[in-house]
Amino acid sequence: MKQNIITLTFILLSLFIFGQNKTPKISGTVKISVENGTLDCDITLSDYSQMSNYLIRLNKGLNILNIQSLEPNKFLLVYEREFSDSLQTDETISYYFPASEKGQKFLPSKMRFKYVGKFPVINDTISENYQRTDWRGNIAFKNGLLRMDGLQSAWFPTIYDVQNNFQFDILKYDLKIICEDCEQIYFNGSVPVNGKNAHFVSESPKEPYLFVGNYKIQDAKNITLLNADFTEQEVSEFNEINSKIIDFLSSYTNIPYKEKVYWIQAYNSSIEKGNFTFASNSTFTICGSIPPNHDLISYVNSAKLKLQSMVPHEISHYYFGNSKNCNNDLEVILNEGFAQFLAFKYLSQFEDEDYIKEGILESLDWFEEPNFKYKAVLEFNNSENTNDRQTYAYDYQTSILFSIEKEIGVEKMQNWIRLLLHGVDPISDKTFFKNTLKKATNNEKKFNEVVNKYLTGEMTVENMRLLWEN
């Protein structure tokens, strides 16, 4: 009974969060050619709240035919571009509609966008004649596949609320996907389709992630694998790994993980070796280079699988990044630290008691390098507050969180995590961040000590060194 009450409370809180602004909906048709690297889109955007200060983000590689107002009146819109606004790696150009009154913006209640794009197609898997870099927001055509995330790529029109620093990238959808040179079509949150066209409909908001091409679909009880080419035994083993991680996270957070997990094996389109992964809950994509050892199957076959943080880290984004929806760029980077903390909490079950300590002491050496620049967590405001996002998000923040746990205790740390996840406010709200920590600590003196030592000021690394070397 207690579990049901907690689950209901979480659902109501989530509805309250979404209730502050209507959840937009995209509908229409997307035509794709993986052979030619083309997109032809006719997308209607509706069901959004009115706002006076907004921008509409769209990928730089997409050329607009026209934008129409459908409601309250039907007519072609004149638009202006805002070049200074973009996403993390400058994927987008932003648009707005000037109002009749100078300096004001007009926003119809329903809009239709027609646009096309042609992108590089990479089919050479032998030479290094690839793109220079690859990243999450890349609209990537490679080896007869297309991947497009819904957070950064902006392949669909995304409304950004400037006043509240909020991007509406979790959407309802009613989309027809047509790809005549594809055999499989997958849209995040829906069952993959074998065929050249598919119709995906959902009133449950999701990040609009697309993965199309010619690939194998392998299904198990708790996971589905796309383009992974596992043996039956490997599918079974990976299903078990995912299940154990989900059981741990559900218990730790007191929030059930009820969705099926989709793992996608995509390709790194750059000349860089290795891989990168990203979460589009409940879809997780690993982009691996060729030759192998940087793909999903390497994690399953590795004897050191339990030492790999990638799988539990990505699944942890169901909590920090999905259940706790991102509000702004600051929250995105905070989510990485909390997801990494949960991943290493899971992995530490299988290691000796010094596992976390040894990892932090090693990380402290990196933080003490003169070329690593950072701001304390509660003084971090934007990307300019560090010159190494990877180290800051995945290592520095994680070390801070384990230091706080060491100071306040395991039980109180778990309580703080639950308060953050069950609360209405975003974790980037620093007042909410501190108030939940204060409530979990239940000791004002200890709370102030933790804030002063690890969350503010310029001595955070020195204070961690003192804590972990004793």
Short mmCIF file of C-alpha atoms in Angstrom, two decimals:
data_model
loop_
_atom_site.label_atom_id
_atom_site.label_comp_id
_atom_site.label_asym_id
_atom_site.label_seq_id
_atom_site.Cartn_x
_atom_site.Cartn_y
_atom_site.Cartn_z
CA MET A 1 0.00 0.00 0.00
CA LYS A 2 2.83 2.42 0.89
CA GLN A 3 4.48 1.81 -2.51
CA ASN A 4 1.21 2.60 -4.31
CA ILE A 5 0.84 5.89 -2.41
CA ILE A 6 4.41 6.91 -3.26
CA THR A 7 3.90 6.05 -6.93
CA LEU A 8 0.63 8.03 -7.04
CA THR A 9 2.31 11.02 -5.39
CA PHE A 10 5.10 10.95 -7.98
CA ILE A 11 2.59 10.81 -10.86
CA LEU A 12 0.63 13.75 -9.42
CA LEU A 13 3.81 15.77 -9.01
CA SER A 14 4.79 15.01 -12.59
CA LEU A 15 1.36 16.13 -13.79
CA PHE A 16 1.73 19.31 -11.73
CA ILE A 17 5.08 20.04 -13.38
CA PHE A 18 3.67 19.56 -16.88
CA GLY A 19 0.54 21.44 -15.82
CA GLN A 20 2.51 24.66 -15.45
CA ASN A 21 2.85 24.67 -19.23
CA LYS A 22 0.91 22.67 -21.78
CA THR A 23 2.86 19.85 -23.39
CA PRO A 24 3.26 20.61 -27.11
CA LYS A 25 2.38 18.11 -29.80
CA ILE A 26 3.98 17.47 -33.20
CA SER A 27 2.02 15.87 -36.02
CA GLY A 28 2.46 15.39 -39.73
CA THR A 29 4.73 13.51 -42.13
CA VAL A 30 8.49 12.92 -42.31
CA LYS A 31 9.97 11.48 -45.52
CA ILE A 32 13.52 10.10 -45.28
CA SER A 33 16.08 8.63 -47.66
CA VAL A 34 19.05 6.95 -45.98
CA GLU A 35 20.73 6.52 -49.36
CA ASN A 36 20.56 10.22 -50.22
CA GLY A 37 20.71 11.70 -46.71
CA THR A 38 17.52 13.67 -47.14
CA LEU A 39 14.64 14.81 -44.95
CA ASP A 40 11.36 16.22 -46.23
CA CYS A 41 9.13 17.33 -43.36
CA ASP A 42 5.62 18.67 -43.01
CA ILE A 43 5.16 19.20 -39.29
CA THR A 44 2.33 20.84 -37.36
CA LEU A 45 3.14 22.17 -33.89
CA SER A 46 0.21 22.60 -31.50
CA ASP A 47 -1.02 22.36 -27.90
CA TYR A 48 1.60 24.73 -26.46
CA SER A 49 1.13 27.53 -23.96
CA GLN A 50 1.16 31.14 -25.07
CA MET A 51 4.33 33.05 -24.17
CA SER A 52 5.49 36.55 -24.97
CA ASN A 53 9.19 35.80 -25.22
CA TYR A 54 10.02 32.63 -27.14
CA LEU A 55 12.25 31.24 -29.87
CA ILE A 56 11.68 28.28 -32.17
CA ARG A 57 14.81 26.21 -32.73
CA LEU A 58 15.42 24.25 -35.92
CA ASN A 59 18.52 22.49 -37.20
CA LYS A 60 20.88 24.64 -39.29
CA GLY A 61 20.88 22.08 -42.10
CA LEU A 62 17.13 22.39 -42.66
CA ASN A 63 15.81 24.81 -45.28
CA ILE A 64 12.36 26.26 -44.67
CA LEU A 65 9.82 26.36 -47.49
CA ASN A 66 7.29 28.21 -45.36
CA ILE A 67 5.72 28.50 -41.92
CA GLN A 68 1.97 28.90 -41.68
CA SER A 69 -0.30 30.05 -38.92
CA LEU A 70 -3.21 27.60 -38.71
CA GLU A 71 -4.97 29.02 -35.65
CA PRO A 72 -6.49 31.39 -34.78
CA ASN A 73 -6.19 32.42 -38.46
CA LYS A 74 -4.65 30.73 -41.47
CA PHE A 75 -1.92 32.67 -43.28
CA LEU A 76 1.79 32.51 -44.16
CA LEU A 77 4.07 33.88 -41.44
CA VAL A 78 6.95 36.29 -41.84
CA TYR A 79 9.79 35.19 -39.59
CA GLU A 80 13.03 36.61 -38.22
CA ARG A 81 16.18 34.69 -37.32
CA GLU A 82 18.03 34.88 -34.01
CA PHE A 83 21.59 33.71 -34.64
CA SER A 84 22.97 34.19 -31.12
CA ASP A 85 20.68 31.52 -29.63
CA SER A 86 21.55 27.86 -30.09
CA LEU A 87 21.97 24.56 -28.30
CA GLN A 88 25.06 23.01 -26.73
CA THR A 89 27.08 22.62 -29.89
CA ASP A 90 25.45 25.22 -32.15
CA GLU A 91 23.18 22.81 -34.00
CA THR A 92 20.37 25.28 -34.50
CA ILE A 93 19.13 28.57 -35.82
CA SER A 94 16.28 30.18 -33.89
CA TYR A 95 13.21 31.83 -35.36
CA TYR A 96 10.43 34.11 -34.14
CA PHE A 97 7.50 36.03 -35.62
CA PRO A 98 7.52 39.80 -35.15
CA ALA A 99 4.28 41.36 -33.94
CA SER A 100 2.77 44.54 -35.38
CA GLU A 101 4.05 46.39 -32.33
CA LYS A 102 7.78 46.99 -32.64
CA GLY A 103 9.92 44.87 -30.32
CA GLN A 104 7.13 42.39 -29.59
CA LYS A 105 6.67 38.80 -30.77
CA PHE A 106 3.58 37.11 -32.19
CA LEU A 107 2.89 33.43 -31.50
CA PRO A 108 0.00 31.65 -33.26
CA SER A 109 -1.78 28.95 -31.29
CA LYS A 110 -1.08 26.36 -34.02
CA MET A 111 1.61 26.35 -36.73
CA ARG A 112 2.64 24.29 -39.75
CA PHE A 113 6.28 24.00 -40.84
CA LYS A 114 7.44 22.74 -44.25
CA TYR A 115 11.17 22.22 -44.65
CA VAL A 116 13.79 19.97 -46.26
CA GLY A 117 17.41 19.06 -45.63
CA LYS A 118 20.28 17.11 -47.19
CA PHE A 119 23.06 15.77 -44.96
CA PRO A 120 26.37 13.92 -45.49
CA VAL A 121 26.05 10.18 -46.08
CA ILE A 122 28.94 8.10 -44.75
CA ASN A 123 29.22 4.55 -46.08
CA ASP A 124 33.01 4.14 -46.10
CA THR A 125 33.89 1.91 -43.15
CA ILE A 126 37.47 1.16 -44.19
CA SER A 127 39.31 4.46 -44.59
CA GLU A 128 39.19 7.37 -42.14
CA ASN A 129 37.31 9.57 -44.57
CA TYR A 130 34.68 10.39 -41.95
CA GLN A 131 33.41 13.58 -40.33
CA ARG A 132 35.86 15.35 -38.06
CA THR A 133 33.66 14.93 -34.98
CA ASP A 134 30.41 13.29 -33.99
CA TRP A 135 28.07 14.23 -31.16
CA ARG A 136 24.61 13.61 -29.79
CA GLY A 137 22.91 16.37 -31.78
CA ASN A 138 24.38 15.28 -35.12
CA ILE A 139 21.83 14.21 -37.76
CA ALA A 140 23.94 11.20 -38.69
CA PHE A 141 23.51 9.12 -41.86
CA LYS A 142 25.98 6.24 -41.75
CA ASN A 143 26.04 2.64 -43.01
CA GLY A 144 22.46 2.84 -44.27
CA LEU A 145 21.16 4.12 -40.92
CA LEU A 146 19.87 7.44 -39.65
CA ARG A 147 19.84 8.50 -36.01
CA MET A 148 18.29 11.80 -34.87
CA ASP A 149 17.94 12.61 -31.19
CA GLY A 150 15.16 14.90 -30.00
CA LEU A 151 17.03 17.00 -27.45
CA GLN A 152 19.79 18.60 -29.52
CA SER A 153 19.36 17.81 -33.21
CA ALA A 154 16.17 19.91 -33.49
CA TRP A 155 14.98 18.04 -36.58
CA PHE A 156 11.49 19.21 -35.55
CA PRO A 157 10.50 22.75 -34.47
CA THR A 158 11.28 23.11 -30.76
CA ILE A 159 9.80 25.94 -28.70
CA TYR A 160 12.20 27.56 -26.25
CA ASP A 161 10.66 29.67 -23.46
CA VAL A 162 13.27 32.43 -23.11
CA GLN A 163 11.86 33.92 -19.92
CA ASN A 164 11.90 30.61 -18.02
CA ASN A 165 14.91 29.12 -19.83
CA PHE A 166 12.92 26.02 -20.76
CA GLN A 167 13.03 24.03 -23.99
CA PHE A 168 9.98 21.90 -24.82
CA ASP A 169 11.64 18.78 -26.23
CA ILE A 170 9.44 16.18 -24.49
CA LEU A 171 6.37 16.07 -26.72
CA LYS A 172 3.20 14.26 -27.65
CA TYR A 173 3.19 13.03 -31.23
CA ASP A 174 1.15 11.82 -34.20
CA LEU A 175 3.67 11.21 -36.98
CA LYS A 176 3.83 9.30 -40.24
CA ILE A 177 7.39 8.23 -41.08
CA ILE A 178 8.10 7.20 -44.68
CA CYS A 179 11.45 5.76 -45.76
CA GLU A 180 11.33 3.86 -49.07
CA ASP A 181 14.97 2.67 -48.75
CA CYS A 182 14.53 1.45 -45.16
CA GLU A 183 13.35 -1.83 -43.70
CA GLN A 184 12.94 -0.83 -40.03
CA ILE A 185 11.60 2.34 -38.37
CA TYR A 186 11.81 3.15 -34.66
CA PHE A 187 10.39 6.15 -32.85
CA ASN A 188 11.16 6.62 -29.15
CA GLY A 189 8.39 5.26 -26.95
CA SER A 190 6.78 3.09 -29.63
CA VAL A 191 7.28 -0.50 -30.78
CA PRO A 192 9.73 -0.72 -33.75
CA VAL A 193 8.11 -1.33 -37.12
CA ASN A 194 9.33 -3.66 -39.87
CA GLY A 195 8.45 -1.80 -43.04
CA LYS A 196 8.96 1.29 -45.14
CA ASN A 197 6.36 3.44 -43.42
CA ALA A 198 4.93 3.70 -39.95
CA HIS A 199 2.41 5.75 -38.01
CA PHE A 200 3.35 6.59 -34.41
CA VAL A 201 0.81 8.14 -32.03
CA SER A 202 1.13 8.90 -28.32
CA GLU A 203 -0.40 11.28 -25.80
CA SER A 204 2.36 10.27 -23.40
CA PRO A 205 5.19 12.80 -23.93
CA LYS A 206 8.54 11.51 -25.19
CA GLU A 207 11.74 12.89 -26.66
CA PRO A 208 11.19 12.55 -30.45
CA TYR A 209 14.14 10.28 -31.24
CA LEU A 210 14.23 8.51 -34.63
CA PHE A 211 16.31 5.52 -35.75
CA VAL A 212 15.65 4.16 -39.26
CA GLY A 213 17.42 1.93 -41.76
CA ASN A 214 18.02 -1.78 -42.22
CA TYR A 215 18.79 -3.53 -38.94
CA LYS A 216 17.92 -6.49 -36.74
CA ILE A 217 15.38 -6.15 -33.92
CA GLN A 218 15.94 -8.48 -30.95
CA ASP A 219 13.38 -8.62 -28.18
CA ALA A 220 13.57 -9.85 -24.58
CA LYS A 221 11.38 -9.43 -21.51
CA ASN A 222 12.75 -6.08 -20.31
CA ILE A 223 14.83 -4.86 -23.26
CA THR A 224 14.77 -4.55 -27.04
CA LEU A 225 18.01 -4.34 -29.04
CA LEU A 226 18.23 -2.55 -32.38
CA ASN A 227 21.14 -3.24 -34.75
CA ALA A 228 23.06 -5.08 -32.02
CA ASP A 229 23.37 -8.54 -33.62
CA PHE A 230 23.60 -10.41 -30.29
CA THR A 231 23.36 -14.15 -29.91
CA GLU A 232 20.34 -15.47 -27.99
CA GLN A 233 22.59 -16.09 -24.99
CA GLU A 234 23.97 -12.56 -25.12
CA VAL A 235 20.46 -11.10 -25.32
CA SER A 236 19.49 -13.10 -22.24
CA GLU A 237 22.59 -12.01 -20.32
CA PHE A 238 22.13 -8.34 -21.20
CA ASN A 239 18.44 -8.53 -20.27
CA GLU A 240 19.46 -9.84 -16.85
CA ILE A 241 22.04 -7.07 -16.39
CA ASN A 242 19.46 -4.40 -17.22
CA SER A 243 16.94 -5.99 -14.85
CA LYS A 244 19.36 -5.96 -11.92
CA ILE A 245 20.26 -2.33 -12.51
CA ILE A 246 16.60 -1.32 -12.78
CA ASP A 247 15.71 -3.21 -9.58
CA PHE A 248 18.52 -1.42 -7.72
CA LEU A 249 17.58 2.04 -8.99
CA SER A 250 13.87 1.51 -8.36
CA SER A 251 14.61 0.50 -4.78
CA TYR A 252 17.15 3.29 -4.15
CA THR A 253 14.94 6.08 -5.51
CA ASN A 254 11.60 4.58 -4.44
CA ILE A 255 10.35 5.31 -7.95
CA PRO A 256 9.45 2.23 -10.04
CA TYR A 257 11.09 1.92 -13.46
CA LYS A 258 8.17 0.65 -15.50
CA GLU A 259 9.20 1.26 -19.10
CA LYS A 260 10.82 -1.15 -21.49
CA VAL A 261 14.44 -0.31 -22.29
CA TYR A 262 15.61 0.06 -25.91
CA TRP A 263 19.33 -0.20 -26.68
CA ILE A 264 20.51 1.03 -30.07
CA GLN A 265 23.85 0.18 -31.65
CA ALA A 266 24.67 3.12 -33.92
CA TYR A 267 27.99 4.20 -35.39
CA ASN A 268 30.49 6.92 -34.62
CA SER A 269 30.60 9.00 -37.80
CA SER A 270 33.89 10.73 -36.92
CA ILE A 271 37.53 9.73 -37.34
CA GLU A 272 37.82 9.51 -33.56
CA LYS A 273 38.17 6.04 -32.12
CA GLY A 274 36.03 4.87 -29.25
CA ASN A 275 32.37 5.54 -28.55
CA PHE A 276 29.93 7.86 -26.88
CA THR A 277 26.48 7.17 -25.50
CA PHE A 278 23.39 9.19 -24.75
CA ALA A 279 19.97 8.68 -23.19
CA SER A 280 16.63 9.55 -24.78
CA ASN A 281 14.58 7.73 -22.19
CA SER A 282 13.70 5.01 -22.47
CA THR A 283 16.07 4.64 -25.43
CA PHE A 284 19.84 4.45 -25.00
CA THR A 285 22.20 4.82 -27.95
CA ILE A 286 25.84 3.78 -28.14
CA CYS A 287 27.73 5.22 -31.12
CA GLY A 288 30.76 2.99 -31.60
CA SER A 289 33.65 3.22 -34.00
CA ILE A 290 34.93 0.55 -36.36
CA PRO A 291 36.92 -1.71 -35.75
CA PRO A 292 35.04 -3.22 -32.79
CA ASN A 293 35.70 -3.17 -29.04
CA HIS A 294 33.85 0.13 -28.90
CA ASP A 295 30.34 -1.20 -29.34
CA LEU A 296 27.53 -2.52 -27.18
CA ILE A 297 28.46 -6.17 -27.54
CA SER A 298 31.91 -5.43 -26.08
CA TYR A 299 30.29 -4.48 -22.79
CA VAL A 300 28.32 -7.69 -22.63
CA ASN A 301 31.23 -9.94 -23.55
CA SER A 302 33.75 -8.21 -21.31
CA ALA A 303 34.80 -10.10 -18.19
CA LYS A 304 34.94 -6.69 -16.49
CA LEU A 305 31.37 -5.75 -17.32
CA LYS A 306 30.61 -4.92 -13.70
CA LEU A 307 33.36 -2.27 -13.80
CA GLN A 308 31.72 -0.47 -16.70
CA SER A 309 29.61 2.50 -15.62
CA MET A 310 28.06 3.14 -19.03
CA VAL A 311 24.99 0.92 -18.70
CA PRO A 312 23.91 1.92 -15.15
CA HIS A 313 24.78 5.56 -15.89
CA GLU A 314 22.51 5.76 -18.93
CA ILE A 315 19.67 3.94 -17.19
CA SER A 316 20.04 6.36 -14.24
CA HIS A 317 19.03 9.15 -16.60
CA TYR A 318 15.51 7.75 -16.35
CA TYR A 319 15.55 9.48 -12.97
CA PHE A 320 17.84 12.46 -13.50
CA GLY A 321 16.86 13.64 -16.96
CA ASN A 322 13.45 12.06 -17.50
CA SER A 323 11.44 11.66 -14.29
CA LYS A 324 13.16 14.86 -13.20
CA ASN A 325 12.74 16.76 -16.43
CA CYS A 326 15.55 19.12 -17.46
CA ASN A 327 14.75 22.81 -17.05
CA ASN A 328 17.87 24.39 -18.50
CA ASP A 329 21.49 23.87 -19.50
CA LEU A 330 22.62 23.91 -15.86
CA GLU A 331 20.29 21.06 -15.01
CA VAL A 332 21.61 19.03 -17.94
CA ILE A 333 25.12 19.13 -16.50
CA LEU A 334 23.88 18.47 -12.94
CA ASN A 335 22.03 15.40 -14.21
CA GLU A 336 25.32 13.86 -15.35
CA GLY A 337 26.81 14.05 -11.87
CA PHE A 338 23.78 12.48 -10.21
CA ALA A 339 23.49 9.75 -12.86
CA GLN A 340 27.17 8.91 -12.38
CA PHE A 341 26.70 8.85 -8.60
CA LEU A 342 23.84 6.34 -8.93
CA ALA A 343 25.87 4.26 -11.39
CA PHE A 344 28.79 3.93 -8.99
CA LYS A 345 26.44 3.23 -6.08
CA TYR A 346 25.25 0.25 -8.10
CA LEU A 347 28.75 -0.89 -9.07
CA SER A 348 30.13 -0.50 -5.54
CA GLN A 349 27.98 -3.47 -4.45
CA PHE A 350 30.39 -5.77 -6.27
CA GLU A 351 33.65 -4.19 -5.07
CA ASP A 352 35.63 -3.91 -1.86
CA GLU A 353 34.97 -1.10 0.62
CA ASP A 354 37.74 1.12 -0.79
CA TYR A 355 36.36 1.07 -4.35
CA ILE A 356 34.81 4.54 -4.18
CA LYS A 357 37.68 6.01 -2.17
CA GLU A 358 40.31 4.82 -4.64
CA GLY A 359 38.33 6.26 -7.55
CA ILE A 360 37.97 9.65 -5.88
CA LEU A 361 41.64 9.86 -4.90
CA GLU A 362 42.56 9.17 -8.51
CA SER A 363 40.11 11.84 -9.69
CA LEU A 364 41.51 14.39 -7.23
CA ASP A 365 44.81 14.26 -9.11
CA TRP A 366 42.95 15.42 -12.24
CA PHE A 367 41.18 18.24 -10.39
CA GLU A 368 44.48 19.52 -9.04
CA GLU A 369 45.95 19.89 -12.52
CA PRO A 370 46.54 23.64 -13.09
CA ASN A 371 44.73 23.55 -16.44
CA PHE A 372 41.44 22.30 -14.93
CA LYS A 373 39.16 25.28 -14.28
CA TYR A 374 35.91 24.97 -12.36
CA LYS A 375 33.34 26.70 -10.18
CA ALA A 376 31.83 25.07 -7.11
CA VAL A 377 28.49 23.38 -7.78
CA LEU A 378 26.33 26.10 -6.20
CA GLU A 379 28.33 28.79 -8.01
CA PHE A 380 28.16 27.10 -11.41
CA ASN A 381 25.91 29.05 -13.79
CA ASN A 382 26.93 28.31 -17.38
CA SER A 383 29.42 26.48 -19.58
CA GLU A 384 32.02 29.20 -19.06
CA ASN A 385 32.40 28.07 -15.44
CA THR A 386 34.56 25.14 -16.52
CA ASN A 387 36.94 24.47 -19.39
CA ASP A 388 36.38 20.68 -19.25
CA ARG A 389 32.71 19.73 -19.20
CA GLN A 390 33.45 16.00 -19.25
CA THR A 391 35.65 16.04 -16.15
CA TYR A 392 33.39 18.50 -14.33
CA ALA A 393 30.11 16.67 -15.02
CA TYR A 394 31.20 13.05 -14.65
CA ASP A 395 34.11 13.22 -12.18
CA TYR A 396 34.13 16.45 -10.16
CA GLN A 397 30.39 16.46 -9.39
CA THR A 398 30.39 12.73 -8.63
CA SER A 399 33.28 13.14 -6.19
CA ILE A 400 31.41 16.00 -4.51
CA LEU A 401 28.30 13.85 -4.10
CA PHE A 402 30.22 10.95 -2.56
CA SER A 403 31.98 13.41 -0.26
CA ILE A 404 28.61 14.70 0.92
CA GLU A 405 27.45 11.12 1.48
CA LYS A 406 30.57 10.42 3.54
CA GLU A 407 29.82 13.46 5.69
CA ILE A 408 26.07 13.02 6.26
CA GLY A 409 25.77 9.22 5.99
CA VAL A 410 24.38 6.75 3.46
CA GLU A 411 20.78 6.85 4.69
CA LYS A 412 20.54 10.64 4.66
CA MET A 413 22.15 10.81 1.24
CA GLN A 414 19.54 8.42 -0.12
CA ASN A 415 16.82 10.55 1.47
CA TRP A 416 18.25 13.65 -0.23
CA ILE A 417 18.21 11.90 -3.63
CA ARG A 418 14.57 10.96 -3.10
CA LEU A 419 13.63 14.50 -2.04
CA LEU A 420 15.26 15.89 -5.18
CA LEU A 421 13.44 13.43 -7.43
CA HIS A 422 10.03 13.72 -5.76
CA GLY A 423 10.13 17.50 -5.49
CA VAL A 424 8.40 19.77 -7.99
CA ASP A 425 11.25 22.24 -8.56
CA PRO A 426 14.16 21.56 -10.93
CA ILE A 427 17.48 20.56 -9.35
CA SER A 428 19.02 23.60 -11.02
CA ASP A 429 16.95 25.71 -8.59
CA LYS A 430 19.68 26.31 -6.02
CA THR A 431 17.24 27.16 -3.23
CA PHE A 432 15.44 23.86 -3.78
CA PHE A 433 18.83 22.10 -4.04
CA LYS A 434 19.92 23.45 -0.65
CA ASN A 435 16.57 23.11 1.11
CA THR A 436 16.24 19.42 0.24
CA LEU A 437 19.80 18.79 1.44
CA LYS A 438 19.07 20.67 4.65
CA LYS A 439 15.92 18.64 5.24
CA ALA A 440 17.70 15.34 4.56
CA THR A 441 20.65 16.25 6.79
CA ASN A 442 18.33 17.30 9.63
CA ASN A 443 21.27 19.03 11.30
CA GLU A 444 21.82 22.71 10.58
CA LYS A 445 25.43 22.71 11.73
CA LYS A 446 26.33 19.73 9.53
CA PHE A 447 24.35 21.20 6.63
CA ASN A 448 26.25 24.50 6.77
CA GLU A 449 29.54 22.62 7.05
CA VAL A 450 28.79 20.52 3.97
CA VAL A 451 27.70 23.53 1.91
CA ASN A 452 30.77 25.55 2.87
CA LYS A 453 33.23 22.70 2.28
CA TYR A 454 31.91 21.07 -0.88
CA LEU A 455 29.33 23.24 -2.64
CA THR A 456 30.72 26.78 -2.45
CA GLY A 457 34.09 28.53 -2.46
CA GLU A 458 37.46 27.69 -3.95
CA MET A 459 38.60 25.00 -1.52
CA THR A 460 36.36 22.14 -2.59
CA VAL A 461 39.19 20.00 -3.98
CA GLU A 462 41.42 20.61 -0.95
CA ASN A 463 38.51 19.72 1.36
CA MET A 464 37.84 16.49 -0.53
CA ARG A 465 41.53 15.60 -0.28
CA LEU A 466 41.43 16.05 3.51
CA LEU A 467 38.26 13.98 3.79
CA TRP A 468 39.38 11.00 1.70
CA GLU A 469 43.00 10.77 2.77
CA ASN A 470 42.07 10.36 6.42
#
